[in-house]
Short mmCIF file of C-alpha atoms and ligand atoms in Angstrom, two decimals:
data_model
loop_
_atom_site.label_atom_id
_atom_site.label_comp_id
_atom_site.label_asym_id
_atom_site.label_seq_id
_atom_site.Cartn_x
_atom_site.Cartn_y
_atom_site.Cartn_z
CA MET R 74 112.46 146.31 145.41
CA ASN R 75 112.67 149.01 142.76
CA GLY R 76 108.94 149.45 143.37
CA ARG R 77 109.20 153.22 143.32
CA THR R 78 110.48 153.25 139.77
CA ALA R 79 107.70 150.90 138.66
CA TRP R 80 105.15 153.09 140.31
CA VAL R 81 106.55 156.26 138.74
CA ARG R 82 106.45 154.53 135.37
CA ALA R 83 102.86 153.39 135.89
CA MET R 84 101.85 156.95 136.79
CA ARG R 85 103.64 158.27 133.72
CA ARG R 86 101.76 155.71 131.65
CA SER R 87 98.43 156.89 133.05
CA VAL R 88 99.37 160.52 132.41
CA ALA R 89 100.41 159.62 128.86
CA PHE R 90 97.08 157.95 128.31
CA LEU R 91 95.27 161.04 129.58
CA ALA R 92 97.37 163.22 127.31
CA LEU R 93 96.26 161.05 124.41
CA GLY R 94 92.70 162.08 125.20
CA ILE R 95 91.71 159.00 127.17
CA THR R 96 89.43 159.82 130.06
CA THR R 97 88.01 158.20 133.11
CA MET R 98 84.30 158.91 132.86
CA ALA R 99 82.49 160.85 135.56
CA SER R 100 80.62 157.71 136.62
CA ALA R 101 84.00 156.17 137.56
CA GLN R 102 83.78 154.00 134.49
CA THR R 103 87.21 153.46 133.01
CA VAL R 104 87.40 153.65 129.24
CA VAL R 105 89.64 150.97 127.78
CA LYS R 106 90.60 152.16 124.34
CA ILE R 107 91.82 149.51 121.93
CA ASP R 108 93.21 150.32 118.53
CA PRO R 109 93.14 147.12 116.44
CA GLY R 110 94.37 149.07 113.42
CA LYS R 111 97.78 149.33 115.05
CA SER R 112 100.16 146.47 115.80
CA GLY R 113 102.97 145.92 118.26
CA SER R 114 105.36 143.01 118.42
CA ARG R 115 104.58 139.35 117.99
CA ILE R 116 104.03 137.66 121.36
CA GLU R 117 106.23 134.59 121.03
CA ARG R 118 104.59 131.53 122.46
CA ASP R 119 107.88 130.69 124.16
CA ILE R 120 107.09 133.27 126.87
CA PHE R 121 104.56 130.74 128.18
CA GLY R 122 107.31 128.16 128.77
CA GLN R 123 107.59 125.95 131.85
CA PHE R 124 110.46 124.67 133.97
CA ALA R 125 110.85 121.10 135.28
CA GLU R 126 113.90 120.54 137.48
CA HIS R 127 115.01 117.41 139.26
CA LEU R 128 113.85 118.89 142.53
CA GLY R 129 111.60 117.37 145.16
CA THR R 130 108.61 115.71 143.50
CA GLY R 131 108.76 117.91 140.41
CA ILE R 132 109.87 114.97 138.26
CA TYR R 133 109.66 111.83 140.43
CA GLY R 134 106.04 111.44 141.54
CA GLY R 135 104.87 114.54 139.69
CA ILE R 136 105.66 113.46 136.11
CA TRP R 137 107.39 110.12 136.33
CA VAL R 138 105.66 107.30 138.23
CA GLY R 139 107.26 104.32 136.45
CA ARG R 140 105.81 101.81 134.06
CA ASP R 141 104.65 99.47 136.85
CA SER R 142 102.78 102.14 138.79
CA LYS R 143 99.10 101.76 139.58
CA ILE R 144 98.76 105.43 138.63
CA PRO R 145 97.63 105.44 134.98
CA ASN R 146 100.69 106.17 132.85
CA VAL R 147 102.12 105.87 129.37
CA ARG R 148 105.65 104.46 129.44
CA GLY R 149 106.01 105.59 133.08
CA ILE R 150 104.73 109.16 132.57
CA ARG R 151 101.52 109.89 134.46
CA SER R 152 98.53 110.43 132.19
CA ASP R 153 96.55 112.88 134.36
CA VAL R 154 99.46 115.36 134.43
CA VAL R 155 100.05 114.89 130.68
CA ALA R 156 96.38 115.63 129.90
CA ALA R 157 96.42 118.75 132.08
CA LEU R 158 99.62 120.11 130.55
CA HIS R 159 98.59 119.23 127.01
CA ALA R 160 95.55 121.48 127.45
CA ILE R 161 97.65 124.58 128.19
CA HIS R 162 99.83 124.23 125.07
CA VAL R 163 103.17 124.33 126.87
CA PRO R 164 105.59 125.64 124.22
CA ASN R 165 108.80 124.42 125.87
CA VAL R 166 109.99 122.76 129.07
CA ARG R 167 113.32 123.82 130.57
CA TRP R 168 115.15 120.75 131.91
CA PRO R 169 117.02 119.28 133.87
CA GLY R 170 117.53 122.43 136.00
CA GLY R 171 118.19 125.01 137.51
CA CYS R 172 121.03 124.42 139.86
CA PHE R 173 120.66 120.70 139.16
CA ALA R 174 121.71 121.26 135.53
CA ASP R 175 125.24 122.26 136.45
CA GLU R 176 125.71 118.95 138.29
CA TYR R 177 123.92 116.76 135.76
CA HIS R 178 125.83 114.25 133.69
CA TRP R 179 123.57 113.08 130.90
CA ARG R 180 125.17 109.67 130.47
CA ASN R 181 123.83 108.72 133.93
CA GLY R 182 120.32 108.93 132.48
CA ILE R 183 120.37 106.82 129.32
CA GLY R 184 120.13 103.11 128.61
CA PRO R 185 118.45 100.28 130.50
CA ALA R 186 116.70 101.50 133.67
CA ALA R 187 118.46 98.96 135.89
CA LYS R 188 121.88 100.21 134.80
CA ARG R 189 121.31 103.92 135.40
CA THR R 190 123.71 105.66 137.76
CA VAL R 191 122.30 106.73 141.12
CA THR R 192 123.77 109.98 142.46
CA VAL R 193 122.91 112.47 145.20
CA ASN R 194 120.86 115.54 144.45
CA SER R 195 123.05 117.82 146.52
CA ASN R 196 121.15 121.01 145.67
CA TRP R 197 117.73 119.79 146.61
CA GLY R 198 117.39 117.86 149.83
CA GLY R 199 120.46 115.65 149.45
CA VAL R 200 118.23 112.79 148.33
CA PRO R 201 119.20 110.00 145.89
CA GLU R 202 118.79 110.88 142.22
CA PRO R 203 117.99 107.59 140.45
CA SER R 204 118.48 108.98 136.90
CA THR R 205 115.40 107.00 135.87
CA PHE R 206 114.04 110.06 134.13
CA GLY R 207 116.69 110.87 131.55
CA THR R 208 116.94 112.09 128.00
CA GLU R 209 114.60 109.49 126.45
CA GLU R 210 111.96 109.95 129.15
CA TYR R 211 112.14 113.75 128.90
CA MET R 212 111.70 113.64 125.13
CA ASP R 213 108.83 111.16 125.48
CA PHE R 214 107.18 113.48 128.03
CA LEU R 215 107.53 116.43 125.61
CA GLN R 216 106.00 114.41 122.82
CA GLN R 217 103.08 113.41 125.06
CA ILE R 218 102.27 116.97 126.14
CA GLY R 219 103.04 118.44 122.67
CA SER R 220 105.97 120.61 123.67
CA GLU R 221 109.55 121.37 122.67
CA ALA R 222 112.92 120.78 124.30
CA PHE R 223 114.81 123.40 126.28
CA ILE R 224 117.97 121.66 127.47
CA SER R 225 120.29 123.34 129.97
CA VAL R 226 123.81 122.00 129.57
CA ASN R 227 126.26 121.61 132.43
CA ILE R 228 128.85 124.38 132.31
CA GLY R 229 129.59 124.34 136.07
CA SER R 230 130.90 120.80 136.60
CA GLY R 231 130.77 119.47 133.06
CA SER R 232 132.91 120.00 129.99
CA PRO R 233 132.29 121.27 126.45
CA GLU R 234 133.06 117.72 125.28
CA GLU R 235 130.35 116.21 127.49
CA ALA R 236 127.77 118.76 126.33
CA ALA R 237 128.81 118.38 122.67
CA ASP R 238 128.37 114.61 122.98
CA TRP R 239 124.92 115.07 124.46
CA LEU R 240 123.82 117.23 121.52
CA GLU R 241 125.35 114.77 119.09
CA TYR R 242 123.54 111.93 120.87
CA MET R 243 120.23 113.77 120.58
CA THR R 244 120.44 115.34 117.16
CA THR R 245 122.79 113.63 114.73
CA THR R 246 121.63 111.60 111.73
CA GLN R 247 125.18 110.59 110.85
CA PRO R 248 126.12 106.95 111.62
CA THR R 249 128.27 107.86 114.63
CA SER R 250 128.70 105.79 117.78
CA LEU R 251 126.40 108.13 119.68
CA GLU R 252 123.75 107.91 116.98
CA LYS R 253 123.89 104.12 117.22
CA GLN R 254 123.63 104.35 121.00
CA ARG R 255 120.51 106.51 120.70
CA ALA R 256 118.99 104.04 118.25
CA ALA R 257 119.82 101.16 120.60
CA ASN R 258 118.05 103.09 123.34
CA GLY R 259 114.89 103.09 121.24
CA HIS R 260 115.04 106.29 119.19
CA PRO R 261 116.66 105.96 115.77
CA ALA R 262 115.24 109.31 114.61
CA PRO R 263 117.02 112.43 115.86
CA TYR R 264 115.40 114.61 118.47
CA LYS R 265 114.84 118.31 118.04
CA VAL R 266 116.34 120.67 120.60
CA HIS R 267 114.56 123.99 120.34
CA LEU R 268 116.41 125.92 123.06
CA LEU R 269 119.81 125.39 124.65
CA GLY R 270 120.67 126.97 128.00
CA LEU R 271 124.40 127.62 128.29
CA GLY R 272 124.62 127.02 132.03
CA ASN R 273 122.43 128.27 134.85
CA GLU R 274 123.13 131.04 137.35
CA ASN R 275 126.86 130.47 136.94
CA TRP R 276 127.40 133.49 139.19
CA GLY R 277 125.90 131.34 142.01
CA CYS R 278 125.06 127.63 142.17
CA GLY R 279 126.46 127.15 138.67
CA GLY R 280 130.06 127.59 139.82
CA ALA R 281 130.43 131.08 141.36
CA MET R 282 132.22 132.23 138.21
CA SER R 283 133.28 135.81 137.57
CA PRO R 284 131.51 137.30 134.54
CA GLU R 285 134.78 137.15 132.56
CA HIS R 286 135.35 133.49 133.40
CA TYR R 287 131.75 132.65 132.50
CA VAL R 288 132.02 134.44 129.15
CA GLU R 289 135.12 132.42 128.19
CA GLN R 290 133.40 129.15 129.18
CA MET R 291 130.15 130.11 127.48
CA LYS R 292 131.98 130.84 124.22
CA LEU R 293 133.54 127.37 124.26
CA PHE R 294 130.17 125.72 124.82
CA SER R 295 128.48 127.90 122.20
CA HIS R 296 131.14 126.93 119.67
CA PHE R 297 131.43 123.20 120.31
CA VAL R 298 127.89 122.20 121.28
CA ARG R 299 126.24 121.66 117.89
CA ASN R 300 122.74 120.74 116.93
CA THR R 301 123.10 118.77 113.69
CA ASN R 302 119.48 117.72 113.19
CA PRO R 303 118.92 118.44 109.47
CA ALA R 304 115.31 119.41 110.24
CA GLN R 305 116.61 122.27 112.32
CA LYS R 306 118.62 123.98 109.66
CA GLY R 307 117.16 127.34 108.72
CA GLY R 308 113.92 128.48 110.34
CA GLU R 309 113.77 126.01 113.20
CA GLN R 310 117.35 126.57 114.28
CA MET R 311 118.18 125.93 117.94
CA LYS R 312 118.47 129.11 120.01
CA ARG R 313 121.30 129.46 122.54
CA ILE R 314 120.68 131.26 125.82
CA ALA R 315 123.55 132.68 127.86
CA VAL R 316 123.34 133.45 131.55
CA GLY R 317 122.63 137.07 132.51
CA TRP R 318 121.38 139.07 135.50
CA ASP R 319 123.55 138.53 138.51
CA SER R 320 121.08 139.56 141.22
CA ASN R 321 123.79 141.59 142.93
CA SER R 322 125.02 143.52 139.95
CA LYS R 323 124.56 144.10 136.24
CA ASP R 324 127.92 142.54 135.40
CA TYR R 325 126.87 139.28 133.77
CA THR R 326 124.50 140.79 131.22
CA ASP R 327 126.98 143.52 130.46
CA ALA R 328 129.90 141.11 130.03
CA VAL R 329 127.92 138.69 127.85
CA MET R 330 126.50 141.42 125.63
CA LYS R 331 129.86 143.17 125.30
CA ALA R 332 131.48 139.89 124.22
CA TRP R 333 128.64 139.32 121.74
CA ALA R 334 128.95 142.82 120.27
CA GLU R 335 132.73 142.44 119.88
CA LYS R 336 132.42 138.86 118.69
CA THR R 337 135.18 137.32 116.66
CA GLY R 338 135.30 133.66 115.76
CA ASP R 339 132.60 131.07 115.51
CA TRP R 340 130.23 131.34 118.44
CA ASP R 341 126.90 133.03 118.98
CA ILE R 342 123.96 133.44 121.31
CA ASP R 343 120.31 134.21 120.70
CA ALA R 344 119.25 135.26 124.18
CA VAL R 345 120.45 136.27 127.64
CA SER R 346 118.62 135.09 130.73
CA LEU R 347 117.02 136.93 133.62
CA HIS R 348 115.89 135.10 136.77
CA ASN R 349 113.59 136.85 139.19
CA TYR R 350 111.43 135.56 142.03
CA VAL R 351 108.85 137.37 144.16
CA LEU R 352 110.01 136.41 147.64
CA ASP R 353 110.29 139.46 149.93
CA GLY R 354 113.83 138.65 151.07
CA TRP R 355 115.76 135.48 151.82
CA PRO R 356 114.88 132.92 153.12
CA PRO R 357 111.49 132.87 151.41
CA HIS R 358 108.87 133.44 154.08
CA LEU R 359 105.71 134.82 152.46
CA PRO R 360 102.89 132.48 153.46
CA ALA R 361 101.24 130.36 150.77
CA THR R 362 97.89 130.17 152.60
CA GLY R 363 96.10 131.95 155.40
CA PHE R 364 97.53 135.36 154.54
CA GLY R 365 95.82 138.73 154.54
CA GLU R 366 95.81 141.84 152.43
CA ALA R 367 99.23 143.07 153.62
CA ASP R 368 100.99 140.00 152.18
CA TYR R 369 98.82 140.14 149.09
CA ALA R 370 99.72 143.77 148.38
CA LYS R 371 103.42 143.12 149.05
CA ALA R 372 103.53 140.24 146.56
CA ILE R 373 101.61 141.96 143.78
CA LYS R 374 103.67 145.12 144.19
CA GLU R 375 106.83 143.06 143.85
CA ALA R 376 105.39 141.30 140.81
CA TYR R 377 104.90 144.67 139.11
CA GLY R 378 108.63 145.19 139.80
CA MET R 379 109.37 142.70 136.97
CA ASP R 380 108.86 145.62 134.62
CA ASP R 381 111.79 147.49 136.21
CA LYS R 382 114.05 144.48 135.91
CA ILE R 383 113.24 144.07 132.24
CA VAL R 384 113.72 147.77 131.57
CA HIS R 385 117.05 147.64 133.38
CA GLN R 386 118.30 144.59 131.46
CA THR R 387 116.96 145.95 128.18
CA ALA R 388 118.87 149.19 128.70
CA ILE R 389 122.13 147.21 129.02
CA MET R 390 121.29 145.08 126.01
CA ASP R 391 120.26 148.10 123.91
CA ARG R 392 123.73 149.56 124.33
CA TYR R 393 125.24 146.60 122.47
CA ASP R 394 122.25 145.46 120.44
CA PRO R 395 119.90 148.30 119.54
CA GLN R 396 118.32 146.12 116.85
CA LYS R 397 117.21 143.65 119.50
CA LYS R 398 118.69 140.62 117.79
CA VAL R 399 119.42 139.02 121.17
CA ALA R 400 116.30 138.20 123.21
CA LEU R 401 115.80 138.49 126.94
CA SER R 402 114.81 135.08 128.29
CA VAL R 403 113.14 135.29 131.70
CA ASP R 404 113.71 131.59 132.15
CA GLU R 405 112.98 131.46 135.88
CA TRP R 406 110.25 133.53 137.50
CA GLY R 407 107.37 133.14 139.92
CA ILE R 408 106.51 133.51 143.59
CA TRP R 409 108.75 131.63 146.03
CA LEU R 410 106.88 131.08 149.31
CA ALA R 411 107.49 129.52 152.70
CA PRO R 412 107.50 125.73 152.22
CA THR R 413 104.41 123.68 153.04
CA ALA R 414 104.45 122.72 156.73
CA GLY R 415 105.84 119.23 157.23
CA SER R 416 107.42 119.03 153.75
CA ASN R 417 111.14 118.67 153.12
CA PRO R 418 112.24 122.34 152.86
CA GLY R 419 114.66 121.30 150.09
CA PHE R 420 111.70 120.23 147.97
CA LEU R 421 110.28 123.78 147.60
CA GLN R 422 106.69 122.62 147.91
CA GLN R 423 104.07 125.35 148.25
CA GLN R 424 100.33 125.81 147.79
CA ASN R 425 99.10 128.14 145.08
CA SER R 426 96.37 130.71 145.62
CA LEU R 427 94.30 133.25 143.72
CA ARG R 428 97.01 135.78 144.64
CA ASP R 429 99.53 133.72 142.70
CA ALA R 430 97.22 133.55 139.69
CA ILE R 431 96.82 137.33 139.70
CA LEU R 432 100.59 137.66 140.02
CA ALA R 433 101.01 135.37 137.00
CA ALA R 434 98.59 137.45 134.92
CA VAL R 435 100.35 140.70 135.84
CA THR R 436 103.75 139.18 134.98
CA LEU R 437 102.65 137.68 131.66
CA ASN R 438 101.16 141.07 130.76
CA ILE R 439 104.54 142.69 131.46
CA PHE R 440 106.25 140.17 129.18
CA MET R 441 103.74 140.89 126.43
CA ARG R 442 104.31 144.64 126.69
CA HIS R 443 108.02 143.95 126.26
CA ALA R 444 107.51 141.40 123.50
CA ASP R 445 110.08 143.13 121.30
CA ARG R 446 112.83 141.98 123.70
CA VAL R 447 111.25 139.34 125.94
CA ARG R 448 110.77 136.42 123.60
CA MET R 449 111.14 133.52 126.02
CA ALA R 450 110.18 132.90 129.66
CA ASN R 451 109.70 129.94 131.98
CA ILE R 452 107.64 129.94 135.14
CA ALA R 453 109.24 128.10 138.03
CA GLN R 454 108.17 125.38 138.14
CA MET R 455 105.71 123.12 136.34
CA VAL R 456 104.74 120.37 138.82
CA ASN R 457 104.82 120.33 142.66
CA VAL R 458 107.63 122.89 142.92
CA LEU R 459 107.28 126.64 143.65
CA GLN R 460 104.51 128.29 141.56
CA ALA R 461 103.30 125.08 139.96
CA MET R 462 100.63 124.34 137.37
CA VAL R 463 99.59 121.12 139.05
CA LEU R 464 100.08 119.53 142.46
CA THR R 465 100.10 115.81 142.99
CA ASP R 466 99.99 113.50 145.97
CA GLY R 467 100.27 109.84 145.04
CA PRO R 468 97.42 109.21 142.59
CA LYS R 469 95.74 112.56 143.29
CA MET R 470 96.22 115.64 141.14
CA VAL R 471 94.84 119.15 141.41
CA LEU R 472 95.04 122.11 139.02
CA THR R 473 96.24 125.33 140.63
CA PRO R 474 94.81 128.83 140.09
CA THR R 475 98.00 129.64 138.14
CA TYR R 476 97.21 126.74 135.79
CA HIS R 477 93.90 128.39 134.95
CA ILE R 478 95.67 131.64 133.98
CA TYR R 479 97.92 129.70 131.58
CA LYS R 480 94.88 128.05 130.05
CA MET R 481 93.01 131.34 129.72
CA TYR R 482 96.08 132.92 128.11
CA VAL R 483 96.51 130.32 125.35
CA PRO R 484 95.02 132.71 122.73
CA PHE R 485 97.92 135.10 123.33
CA GLN R 486 100.49 132.54 122.13
CA ASP R 487 101.99 133.83 118.87
CA ALA R 488 99.41 136.63 118.73
CA THR R 489 100.30 140.21 117.82
CA PHE R 490 100.28 142.86 120.49
CA VAL R 491 97.62 145.54 119.98
CA PRO R 492 98.03 148.97 121.60
CA ILE R 493 95.62 149.66 124.44
CA SER R 494 95.19 152.64 126.75
CA TYR R 495 93.32 153.24 129.97
CA ASP R 496 93.70 155.01 133.27
CA SER R 497 94.92 152.19 135.49
CA GLY R 498 93.92 153.94 138.72
CA THR R 499 95.62 153.04 142.00
CA TYR R 500 95.28 150.25 144.48
CA ARG R 501 96.73 151.15 147.88
CA TYR R 502 97.32 149.14 151.00
CA GLY R 503 99.43 150.59 153.80
CA ASP R 504 102.57 151.98 152.22
CA LYS R 505 102.09 149.90 149.06
CA SER R 506 100.51 151.44 146.00
CA MET R 507 100.32 150.04 142.48
CA PRO R 508 98.20 150.13 139.34
CA ARG R 509 94.72 148.85 140.12
CA LEU R 510 93.97 147.69 136.58
CA ASP R 511 96.27 145.84 134.25
CA ALA R 512 95.20 145.02 130.71
CA VAL R 513 96.63 143.85 127.38
CA ALA R 514 95.12 143.18 123.98
CA ALA R 515 96.30 141.09 121.04
CA ARG R 516 95.16 139.79 117.66
CA ASP R 517 95.61 136.12 116.88
CA SER R 518 96.54 134.71 113.49
CA SER R 519 92.87 134.39 112.46
CA GLY R 520 92.37 138.11 113.14
CA GLN R 521 90.43 137.48 116.38
CA LEU R 522 90.91 140.23 118.96
CA TRP R 523 91.59 139.22 122.58
CA LEU R 524 91.58 141.28 125.77
CA SER R 525 92.92 140.38 129.18
CA VAL R 526 92.00 142.53 132.17
CA THR R 527 93.11 142.13 135.78
CA ASN R 528 91.50 143.98 138.65
CA VAL R 529 94.18 143.82 141.33
CA ASP R 530 92.02 145.55 143.97
CA PRO R 531 90.83 142.87 146.41
CA ASP R 532 87.89 144.96 147.64
CA LYS R 533 86.48 147.13 144.87
CA PRO R 534 84.99 146.12 141.52
CA ALA R 535 86.07 147.97 138.39
CA ASP R 536 83.60 149.30 135.90
CA LEU R 537 85.05 149.38 132.37
CA VAL R 538 83.79 150.52 129.00
CA LEU R 539 85.43 149.09 125.90
CA ASP R 540 86.13 151.50 123.10
CA VAL R 541 87.47 149.72 120.03
CA SER R 542 88.38 152.25 117.42
CA GLY R 543 87.28 151.68 113.85
CA LYS R 544 85.49 148.40 114.64
CA ALA R 545 81.98 147.61 115.73
CA ILE R 546 82.43 145.06 118.50
CA ARG R 547 79.13 143.46 119.43
CA SER R 548 80.22 140.98 122.07
CA ALA R 549 83.02 140.25 124.48
CA ASP R 550 82.85 136.76 125.90
CA GLY R 551 85.33 134.62 127.70
CA GLN R 552 86.27 133.54 131.19
CA LEU R 553 86.81 135.08 134.60
CA LEU R 554 88.98 133.78 137.40
CA THR R 555 88.23 134.98 140.92
CA ALA R 556 87.33 133.62 144.35
CA ASP R 557 85.94 134.84 147.63
CA ARG R 558 89.42 135.45 149.11
CA VAL R 559 92.87 136.29 147.77
CA ASP R 560 94.28 133.27 149.62
CA ALA R 561 91.72 130.85 148.15
CA VAL R 562 93.37 127.64 146.93
CA ASN R 563 92.45 124.40 145.24
CA SER R 564 93.06 121.33 147.37
CA PHE R 565 92.66 117.63 146.74
CA ALA R 566 89.46 117.82 148.83
CA ALA R 567 88.16 120.93 147.02
CA PRO R 568 89.80 120.94 143.58
CA ASP R 569 87.36 123.41 141.99
CA ASN R 570 87.42 126.10 144.64
CA VAL R 571 89.20 128.48 142.24
CA LYS R 572 88.26 127.89 138.64
CA PRO R 573 87.28 130.06 135.68
CA ARG R 574 83.65 130.73 134.90
CA PRO R 575 82.02 132.14 131.78
CA PHE R 576 82.08 135.93 131.68
CA SER R 577 80.71 138.49 129.22
CA ALA R 578 80.47 142.20 128.73
CA GLN R 579 77.06 143.86 128.63
CA ARG R 580 75.94 146.19 125.86
CA GLN R 581 75.70 149.87 126.82
CA GLY R 582 74.53 151.86 123.81
CA ASP R 583 77.09 151.27 121.11
CA ARG R 584 79.75 150.23 123.61
CA LEU R 585 80.39 147.23 125.81
CA ARG R 586 80.52 147.48 129.58
CA LEU R 587 82.58 145.16 131.75
CA THR R 588 82.19 144.90 135.51
CA MET R 589 85.33 143.28 136.85
CA PRO R 590 84.83 141.84 140.34
CA PRO R 591 87.52 142.58 142.93
CA LYS R 592 90.68 140.42 142.65
CA SER R 593 89.87 138.96 139.27
CA VAL R 594 91.35 138.19 135.87
CA ALA R 595 89.26 138.04 132.68
CA VAL R 596 90.24 136.97 129.16
CA LEU R 597 87.67 137.85 126.49
CA ALA R 598 87.24 137.42 122.74
CA LEU R 599 86.00 140.67 121.22
CA ARG R 600 83.71 139.81 118.32
CA PRO R 601 82.09 142.02 115.65
O1 AHR B 288 113.88 127.16 140.81
C1 AHR B 288 114.66 126.84 141.92
C2 AHR B 288 116.09 127.33 141.78
O2 AHR B 288 116.12 128.72 141.78
C3 AHR B 288 116.82 126.95 140.53
O3 AHR B 288 117.37 125.68 140.58
C4 AHR B 288 117.91 127.98 140.47
O4 AHR B 288 118.34 128.22 139.14
C5 AHR B 288 117.28 129.20 141.11
O5 AHR B 288 118.11 129.82 141.97
#
């Protein structure tokens, strides 16, 4: 999908690097030239966001086990999952969906547990939705993992009034009936809502709306749904995200941005969404385990295609917003695989392999290169669903290879992009060809320089030499994630099959040499 354009762009990039005087040395060593004296955009930590939908065991079982569970928990929220997520500094969690969001009525999920309304989760398996995990539980979960709220309001089957009430319930400090209700439910202090999704895929599961109809609805919600938390006036203001990217056309983004550019009256947005899954056609059929190089190459090639999608959406947005005031929010992305054998297909359960970790690294690198426009993103999804961070089964929990990438990438949160150039080379398999190397560099707020390098080639190592202009770098130390096979996974029986290990560059004269094993991702601190 649009792979050709990505490839052409990658080749152009290599050529541009060569024109800048960057060479691949005769010994097949690739020079990675980093210029810490120059700065790109700030890499907003929100691009490392997560997504937790009421879907399968993503919430029930995966996060919420109930206060009486034998699984260790704090107020019903399982402690092993909290500890794991806390360690990766999740900036925000998109909730309650997805498609579920446009059928969610928040009042079902507040108040005494025994009185919550039970409904049917018609999008995901047709199973009962007990509403046990509601607003209070979500906010408690965020507080436990140290994250911020990204609430998607129901535009499809809800009303502006219902959504406005929800925001009043969560954020007001005025002595209103809803404020009193929140206090009676155990939280007198207002909550903060960092991000507000104005619907979800309203071109599809969110109501099959035409772009024009969606824009009119979105404006109503943007106007009436107010965050009145006094602590969020000014700098910490809630950001509103409109729906964009209709997978079949460019119409949604265009309609939303046109309305924004011609805006009259009191409404606004801060971002437009883009959803994109690696899935090689519908229904999703790429295997999660036991696959070979052909499926590996197909998936990674498609992951590189994210760049095209961003460029395409950015071009539309640039027409109306050349100053890039409105962000692109890639608030659903990841690899969507064939479901685990024997699982409910509506639960979207899948294993997670080294391939998926490499795909995550490549995708996060693309976001960072587009940090001027891509300022928010959410991998789908956090626990037990699609490309998850952790998998659980009753009391058992395992960290996935993708989790390790998120942990290794923590230093890039809120760092500043640093220009980097290298000849990426080519990895080919069958009719698929793509950049073999993928690297980004950034400087964190303490001035520390970080480098991430991915060697996509599953067979050949890559020999790199680091050339940091204007700075004597004496060491490059960090972590490396690889395994013996691209389809290597962590299971409950073998939870550490794929895990990072310490990794360093070796000194070569006045430079540092890095030998990247095949199919590997490294994140290194470059120190003087
Ligand atoms: O993440 C699974 C589903 O994919 C979401 O609910 C929906 O928004 C998307 O189509």
